[in-house]
Structure formats: structure tokens, C-alpha cells
Coordinates of C-alpha atoms in Angstrom, one line a residue:
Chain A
X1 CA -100.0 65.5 62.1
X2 CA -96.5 64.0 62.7
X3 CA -97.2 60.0 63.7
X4 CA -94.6 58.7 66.2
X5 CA -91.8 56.6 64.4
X6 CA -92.3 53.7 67.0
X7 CA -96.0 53.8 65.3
X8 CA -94.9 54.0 62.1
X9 CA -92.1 51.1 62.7
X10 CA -94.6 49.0 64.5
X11 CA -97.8 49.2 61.6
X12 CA -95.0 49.0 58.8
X13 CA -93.7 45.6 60.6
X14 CA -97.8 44.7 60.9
X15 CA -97.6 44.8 57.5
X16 CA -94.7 42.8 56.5
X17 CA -94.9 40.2 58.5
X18 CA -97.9 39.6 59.4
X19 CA -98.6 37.5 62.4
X20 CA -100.8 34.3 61.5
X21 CA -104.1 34.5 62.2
X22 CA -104.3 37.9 63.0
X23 CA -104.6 40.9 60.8
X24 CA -104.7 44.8 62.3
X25 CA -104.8 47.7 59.3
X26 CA -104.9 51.4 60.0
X27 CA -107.3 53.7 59.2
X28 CA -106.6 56.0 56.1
X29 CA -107.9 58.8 58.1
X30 CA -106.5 58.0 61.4
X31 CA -102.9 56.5 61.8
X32 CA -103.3 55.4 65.5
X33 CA -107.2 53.7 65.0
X34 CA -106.8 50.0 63.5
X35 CA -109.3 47.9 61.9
X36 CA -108.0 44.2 63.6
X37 CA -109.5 40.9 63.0
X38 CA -108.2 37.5 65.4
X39 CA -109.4 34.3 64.0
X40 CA -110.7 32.4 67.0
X41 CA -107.7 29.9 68.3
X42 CA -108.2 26.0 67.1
X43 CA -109.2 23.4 69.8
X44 CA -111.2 26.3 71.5
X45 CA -115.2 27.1 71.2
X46 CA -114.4 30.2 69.1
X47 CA -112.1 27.7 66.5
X48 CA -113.8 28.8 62.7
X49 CA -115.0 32.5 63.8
X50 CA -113.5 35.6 62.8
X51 CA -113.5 38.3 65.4
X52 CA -113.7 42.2 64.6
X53 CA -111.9 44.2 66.9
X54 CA -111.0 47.6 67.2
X55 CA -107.7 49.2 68.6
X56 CA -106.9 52.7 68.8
X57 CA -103.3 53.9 70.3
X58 CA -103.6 57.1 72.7
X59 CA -101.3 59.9 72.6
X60 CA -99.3 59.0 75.5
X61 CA -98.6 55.6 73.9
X62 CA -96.2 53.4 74.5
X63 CA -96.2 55.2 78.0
X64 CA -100.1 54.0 78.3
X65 CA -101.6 50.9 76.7
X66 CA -103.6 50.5 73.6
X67 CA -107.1 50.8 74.1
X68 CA -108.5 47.6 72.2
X69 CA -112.7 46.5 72.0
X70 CA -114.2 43.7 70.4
X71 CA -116.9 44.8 68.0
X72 CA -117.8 40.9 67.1
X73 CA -120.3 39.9 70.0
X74 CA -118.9 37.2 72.3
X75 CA -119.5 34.6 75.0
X76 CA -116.5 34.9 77.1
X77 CA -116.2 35.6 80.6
X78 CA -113.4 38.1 80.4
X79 CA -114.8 40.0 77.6
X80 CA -118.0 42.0 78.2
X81 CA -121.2 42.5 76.2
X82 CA -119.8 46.2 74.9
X83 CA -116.6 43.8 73.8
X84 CA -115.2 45.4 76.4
X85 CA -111.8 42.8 77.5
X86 CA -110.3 42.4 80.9
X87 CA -106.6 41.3 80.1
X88 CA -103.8 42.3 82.4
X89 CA -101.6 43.7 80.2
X90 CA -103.9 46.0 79.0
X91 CA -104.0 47.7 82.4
X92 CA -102.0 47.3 85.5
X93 CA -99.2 45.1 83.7
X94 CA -98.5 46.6 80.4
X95 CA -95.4 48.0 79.6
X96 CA -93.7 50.3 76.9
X97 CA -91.7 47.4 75.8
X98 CA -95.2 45.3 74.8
X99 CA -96.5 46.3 71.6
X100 CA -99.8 45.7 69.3
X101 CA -98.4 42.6 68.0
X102 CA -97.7 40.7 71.5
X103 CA -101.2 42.6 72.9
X104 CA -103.2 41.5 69.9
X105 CA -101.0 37.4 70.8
X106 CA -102.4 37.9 74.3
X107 CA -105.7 38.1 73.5
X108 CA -106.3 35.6 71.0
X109 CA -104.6 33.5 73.9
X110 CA -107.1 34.7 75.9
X111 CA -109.4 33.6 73.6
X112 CA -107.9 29.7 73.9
X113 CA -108.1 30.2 77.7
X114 CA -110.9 31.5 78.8
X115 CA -110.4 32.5 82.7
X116 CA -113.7 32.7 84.7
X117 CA -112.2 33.4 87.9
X118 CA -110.9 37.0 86.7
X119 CA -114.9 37.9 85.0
X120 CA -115.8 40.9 83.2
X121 CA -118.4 39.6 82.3
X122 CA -120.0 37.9 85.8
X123 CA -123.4 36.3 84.2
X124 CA -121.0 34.1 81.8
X125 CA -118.7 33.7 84.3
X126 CA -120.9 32.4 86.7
X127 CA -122.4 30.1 84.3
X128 CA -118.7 28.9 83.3
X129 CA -117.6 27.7 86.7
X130 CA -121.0 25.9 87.2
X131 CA -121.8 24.2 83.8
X132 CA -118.8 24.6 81.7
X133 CA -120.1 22.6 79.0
X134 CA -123.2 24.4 78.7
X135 CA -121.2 27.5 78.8
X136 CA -118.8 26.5 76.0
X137 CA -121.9 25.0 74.1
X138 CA -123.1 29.0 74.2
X139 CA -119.8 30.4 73.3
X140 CA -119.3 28.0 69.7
X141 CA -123.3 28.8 69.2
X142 CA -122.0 32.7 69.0
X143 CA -119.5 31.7 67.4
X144 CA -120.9 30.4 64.5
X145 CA -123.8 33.3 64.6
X146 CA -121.8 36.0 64.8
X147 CA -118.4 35.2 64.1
X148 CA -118.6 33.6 60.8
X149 CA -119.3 36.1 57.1
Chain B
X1 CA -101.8 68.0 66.4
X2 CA -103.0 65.8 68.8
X3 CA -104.5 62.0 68.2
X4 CA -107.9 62.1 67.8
X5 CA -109.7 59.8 69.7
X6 CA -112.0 57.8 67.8
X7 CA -116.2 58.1 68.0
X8 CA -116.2 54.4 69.8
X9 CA -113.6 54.8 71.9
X10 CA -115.1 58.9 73.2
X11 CA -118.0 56.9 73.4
X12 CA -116.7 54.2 76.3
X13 CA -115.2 57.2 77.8
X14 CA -118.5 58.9 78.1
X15 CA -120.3 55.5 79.5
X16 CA -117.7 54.9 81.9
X17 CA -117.3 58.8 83.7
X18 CA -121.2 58.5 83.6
X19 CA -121.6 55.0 85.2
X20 CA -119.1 56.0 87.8
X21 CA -120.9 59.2 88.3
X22 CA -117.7 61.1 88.2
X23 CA -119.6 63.7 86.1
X24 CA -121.6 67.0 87.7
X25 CA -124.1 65.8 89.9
X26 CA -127.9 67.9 88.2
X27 CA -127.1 65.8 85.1
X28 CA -126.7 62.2 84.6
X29 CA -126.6 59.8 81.3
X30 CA -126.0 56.2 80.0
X31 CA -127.1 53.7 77.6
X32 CA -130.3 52.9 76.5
X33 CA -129.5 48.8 75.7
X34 CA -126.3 47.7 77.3
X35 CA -126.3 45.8 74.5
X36 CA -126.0 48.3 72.0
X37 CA -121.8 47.3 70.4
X38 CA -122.8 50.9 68.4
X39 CA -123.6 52.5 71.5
X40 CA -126.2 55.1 69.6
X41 CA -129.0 55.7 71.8
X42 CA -128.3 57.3 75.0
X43 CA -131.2 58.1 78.4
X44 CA -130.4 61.2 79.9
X45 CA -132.1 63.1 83.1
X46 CA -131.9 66.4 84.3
X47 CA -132.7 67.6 87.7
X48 CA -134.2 70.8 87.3
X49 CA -132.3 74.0 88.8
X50 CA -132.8 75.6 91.5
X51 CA -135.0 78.9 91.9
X52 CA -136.7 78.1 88.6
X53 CA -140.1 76.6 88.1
X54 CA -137.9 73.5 87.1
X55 CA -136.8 73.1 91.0
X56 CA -137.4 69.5 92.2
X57 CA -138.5 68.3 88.8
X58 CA -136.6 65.6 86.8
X59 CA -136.6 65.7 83.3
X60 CA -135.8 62.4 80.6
X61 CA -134.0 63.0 77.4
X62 CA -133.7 60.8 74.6
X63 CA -129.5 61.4 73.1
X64 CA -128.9 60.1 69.8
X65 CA -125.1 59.5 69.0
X66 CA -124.9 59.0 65.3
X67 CA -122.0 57.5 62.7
X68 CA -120.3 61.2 63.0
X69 CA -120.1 61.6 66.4
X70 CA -118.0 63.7 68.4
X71 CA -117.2 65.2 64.7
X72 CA -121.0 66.3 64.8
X73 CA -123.0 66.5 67.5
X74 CA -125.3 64.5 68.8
X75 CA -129.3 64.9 67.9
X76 CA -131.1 65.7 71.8
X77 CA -135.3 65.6 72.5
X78 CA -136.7 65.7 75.5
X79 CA -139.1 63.2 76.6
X80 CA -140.6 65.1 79.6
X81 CA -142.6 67.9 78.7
X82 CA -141.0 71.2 78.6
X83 CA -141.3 74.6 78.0
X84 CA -138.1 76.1 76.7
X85 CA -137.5 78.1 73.4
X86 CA -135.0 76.0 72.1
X87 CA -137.3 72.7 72.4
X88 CA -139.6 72.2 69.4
X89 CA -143.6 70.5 69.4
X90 CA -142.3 67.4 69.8
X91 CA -139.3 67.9 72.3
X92 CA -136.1 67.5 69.9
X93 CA -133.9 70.5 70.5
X94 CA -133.4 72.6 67.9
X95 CA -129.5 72.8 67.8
X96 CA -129.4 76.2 66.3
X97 CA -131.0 77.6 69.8
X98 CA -129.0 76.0 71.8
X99 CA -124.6 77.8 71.9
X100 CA -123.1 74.2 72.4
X101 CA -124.7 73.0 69.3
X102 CA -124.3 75.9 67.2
X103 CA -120.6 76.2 68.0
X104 CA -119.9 72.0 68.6
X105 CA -116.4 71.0 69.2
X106 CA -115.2 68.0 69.2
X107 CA -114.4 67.9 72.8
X108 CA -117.4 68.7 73.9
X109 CA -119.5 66.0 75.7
X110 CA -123.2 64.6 76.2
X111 CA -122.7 65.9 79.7
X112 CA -121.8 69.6 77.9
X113 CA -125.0 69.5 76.5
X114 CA -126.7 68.3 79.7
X115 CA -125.1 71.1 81.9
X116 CA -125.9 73.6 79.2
X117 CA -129.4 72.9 79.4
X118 CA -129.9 73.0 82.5
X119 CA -127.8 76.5 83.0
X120 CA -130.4 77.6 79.8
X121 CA -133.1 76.3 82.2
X122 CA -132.2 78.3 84.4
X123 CA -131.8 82.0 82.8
X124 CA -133.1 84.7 83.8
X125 CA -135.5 84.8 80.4
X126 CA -136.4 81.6 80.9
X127 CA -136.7 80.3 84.2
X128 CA -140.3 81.0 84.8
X129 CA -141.5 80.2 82.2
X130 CA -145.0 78.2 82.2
X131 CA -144.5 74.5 82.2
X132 CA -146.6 71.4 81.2
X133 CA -147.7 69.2 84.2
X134 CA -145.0 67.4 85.9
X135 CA -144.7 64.0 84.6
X136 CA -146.2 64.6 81.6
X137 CA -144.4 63.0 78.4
X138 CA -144.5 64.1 74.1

């Protein structure tokens, strides 16, 4: 099985420099599934967790997106409870010049900027636009449940 | 050869043709706890086929997707009562009965199975066959 050199180029980059906060490491027995982890961004609820995620590059990629799933539960309106994310560049905007590296930047921004009024996830975004507090309360309480070893 | 798509990702697939009901119409399937980040237990129905004894009825299944799913297939019981050779005493099908499980591939689906149950249902052999009451369970 012949692995695309944009692939190859993009984990071996991955690799050397790695971007902070953010690590994303192939499988042995599957070049195009990666085994990512995004520290939760500081000055937001999910600041001190780590969050599993899994990515997994289709074989029409770069022409389609990477199919990406959290596998760390989490309170987050765009994110759903399957870890499922809602993120526009992982749909209708992405583009064969994005890669893993600015898709795995977008969503730990997503992360820091949670944005209710786009919802995956409607009960949490719901409770976001009406209590935020409480709703940010919920989302450090996961956090710290399921986010930290 | 081609990428192969891993068991999670099949998985979302599978949830998302059957939540949109894109899939045949006799046969439908999704998640037992919408919870479940593992996605390993699956509720299935069947609506019986037509010109059997199993016309009209529904019947619940029970789809276990293990660790080594789609590389194995996935463990199937009924949960309605049925009368069918390749269903054991307590309703788990016995996947050397059944052509889909004997010869699994990878690209086969929950909904293969589903369709090829009811199409076994429905043979000639088997289609009028004695069943249990309706809406009894094991």
C-alpha cells in the first residue's frame, strides 16, 4: 500500500516540528488513521484537560477533508456527544491547500471560542446562550472529569 | 490498495445512512445509548417479508459491534421470538448459518446482515415455518 507523498510529507513535518500543544501520531497499522491529542486552550473552561481525538484521512484526500472525532467526552456546543465537531472547514470550506496541522489549529481555536449560535450539539447550546456561566461551569467540571489522566 | 477506513469512523457512517434512513426501507438500525463514544451496541428491526408468515410482523435485534469490527463481524440475536434455523435457543444467530457471516467482508454492513435476514426469512424453505406468538421476547 503506496501512502500518498503529500501524507508522508505532512506526518514527517508532524513529527519534526511539532505544533505546541498538539500532538497527532499515526497508527503502525494504518498510515492515514492518527491517534491526536489538543490540550484544552488557556483562559478557556477546557484550560488543564487533555483531549483524545481521532483523525483518519480518506482516500480522496486532500480533494476531501479529514474526517476528525473527539473521543474525550465534552461540553461544547459545536461538538456533539459522539465527539462528533461542527467546524467549517471541515465541510463546506475546506480546501486542498488546509492541512492536518491548520485543521487540528482550528479546532483547538474552536475550543477557546466556543460558538453557540452554529450548535451541534442544541441542549448545550441552548443552555450556553441562556446561562453562560452555568454552561461554562459544566464544560471545566468535564473537563477536569474526563479530560485530565 | 485502497485506505481502509477505520472501525470508528465505518461506524459513524453506518449511524448516519441509518439515521437519515437512506438505507432499504424492511430494515432499519441505530444506537442503543447515544452516548455510547464506542458505539458497540446497536437496536435493529426488521419488518417481516411479504408472503411469509413473517408478513406485517416487526422483529428487534440486539447488534453487537466489537473492538474488531468491520475486520470481523459483528455478533447478531434476536430479541423477538423466532423461528429460523440459523437462530439458536436464545436468539443469537449462529454466524456459520447465515452466507454473510460465513463469508464476512470487510465492506459489508449491519444493514447487509439485516437485508440478508430478512431475504433468509423469506425462502422458500423457510418462510412458513411455525412461529412463536407475535410479540413474544427470549
Amino acid at each position: 500500500m503506496s501512502l500518498p507523498k503529500r501524507i508522508i510529507k505532512e506526518t514527517e513535518r508532524l513529527m519534526a516540528e511539532p505544533v505546541p500543544g498538539i500532538s497527532a501520531v499515526p497508527h503502525d497499522d494504518n498510515l492515514r488513521y492518527f491517534n491526536v491529542t489538543i490540550d484544552g486552550p488557556s483562559q478557556s473552561p477546557y484550560e488543564g484537560g487533555t483531549f483524545k481525538l481521532e483523525l483518519f484521512l480518506p482516500e480522496d484526500y486532500p480533494m476531501t477533508p479529514p474526517k476528525v472525532r473527539f473521543l474525550t467526552k465534552i461540553y461544547h456546543p459545536n461538538i456533539d456527544r459522539l465527539g462528533r465537531i461542527c467546524l467549517d472547514v471541515l465541510k463546506a470550506n475546506w480546501s486542498p491547500a488546509l492541512q492536518i496541522r491548520t485543521i487540528l489549529l482550528s479546532i483547538q481555536a474552536l475550543l477557546g471560542a466556543p460558538n453557540p449560535d452554529d450548535p451541534l450539539a442544541n441542549d448545550v447550546a441552548q443552555r450556553w446562550k441562556e446561562d453562560q456561566n452555568a454552561a461554562i461551569d459544566t464544560a471545566k467540571e468535564w473537563t477536569a472529569k474526563y479530560a485530565t489522566a | 490498495m485502497s485506505a481502509k477506513i477505520p472501525r470508528n469512523f465505518r461506524l459513524l457512517e453506518e449511524l448516519e445512512k441509518g439515521e437519515k434512513g437512506l438505507g432499504a426501507e424492511a430494515c432499519s438500525y441505530g444506537l442503543e445509548d447515544g452516548e455510547d463514544l464506542l458505539m458497540t451496541n446497536w437496536n435493529g428491526t426488521i419488518l417481516g417479508p411479504p408472503h411469509s408468515v413473517h408478513e406485517n410482523r416487526i422483529y428487534s435485534l440486539k447488534i453487537h459491534c466489537g473492538g474488531q469490527y468491520p475486520d470481523v463481524p459483528p455478533e447478531v440475536t434476536f430479541v423477538s421470538k423466532i423461528n429460523l434455523p440459523c437462530v439458536g435457543p436464545t436468539g443469537k444467530v449462529d454466524p456459520s448459518k447465515l452466507p454473510c457471516l460465513v463469508q464476512w467482508r470487510r465492506e459489508f454492513t449491519m444493514e447487509t446482515i439485516l437485508i440478508e435476514l430478512r431475504r433468509y426469512m423469506a425462502l422458500p424453505a423457510h418462510k412458513k415455518l411455525p412461529q412463536p406468538a407475535e410479540g413474544s421476547n427470549y
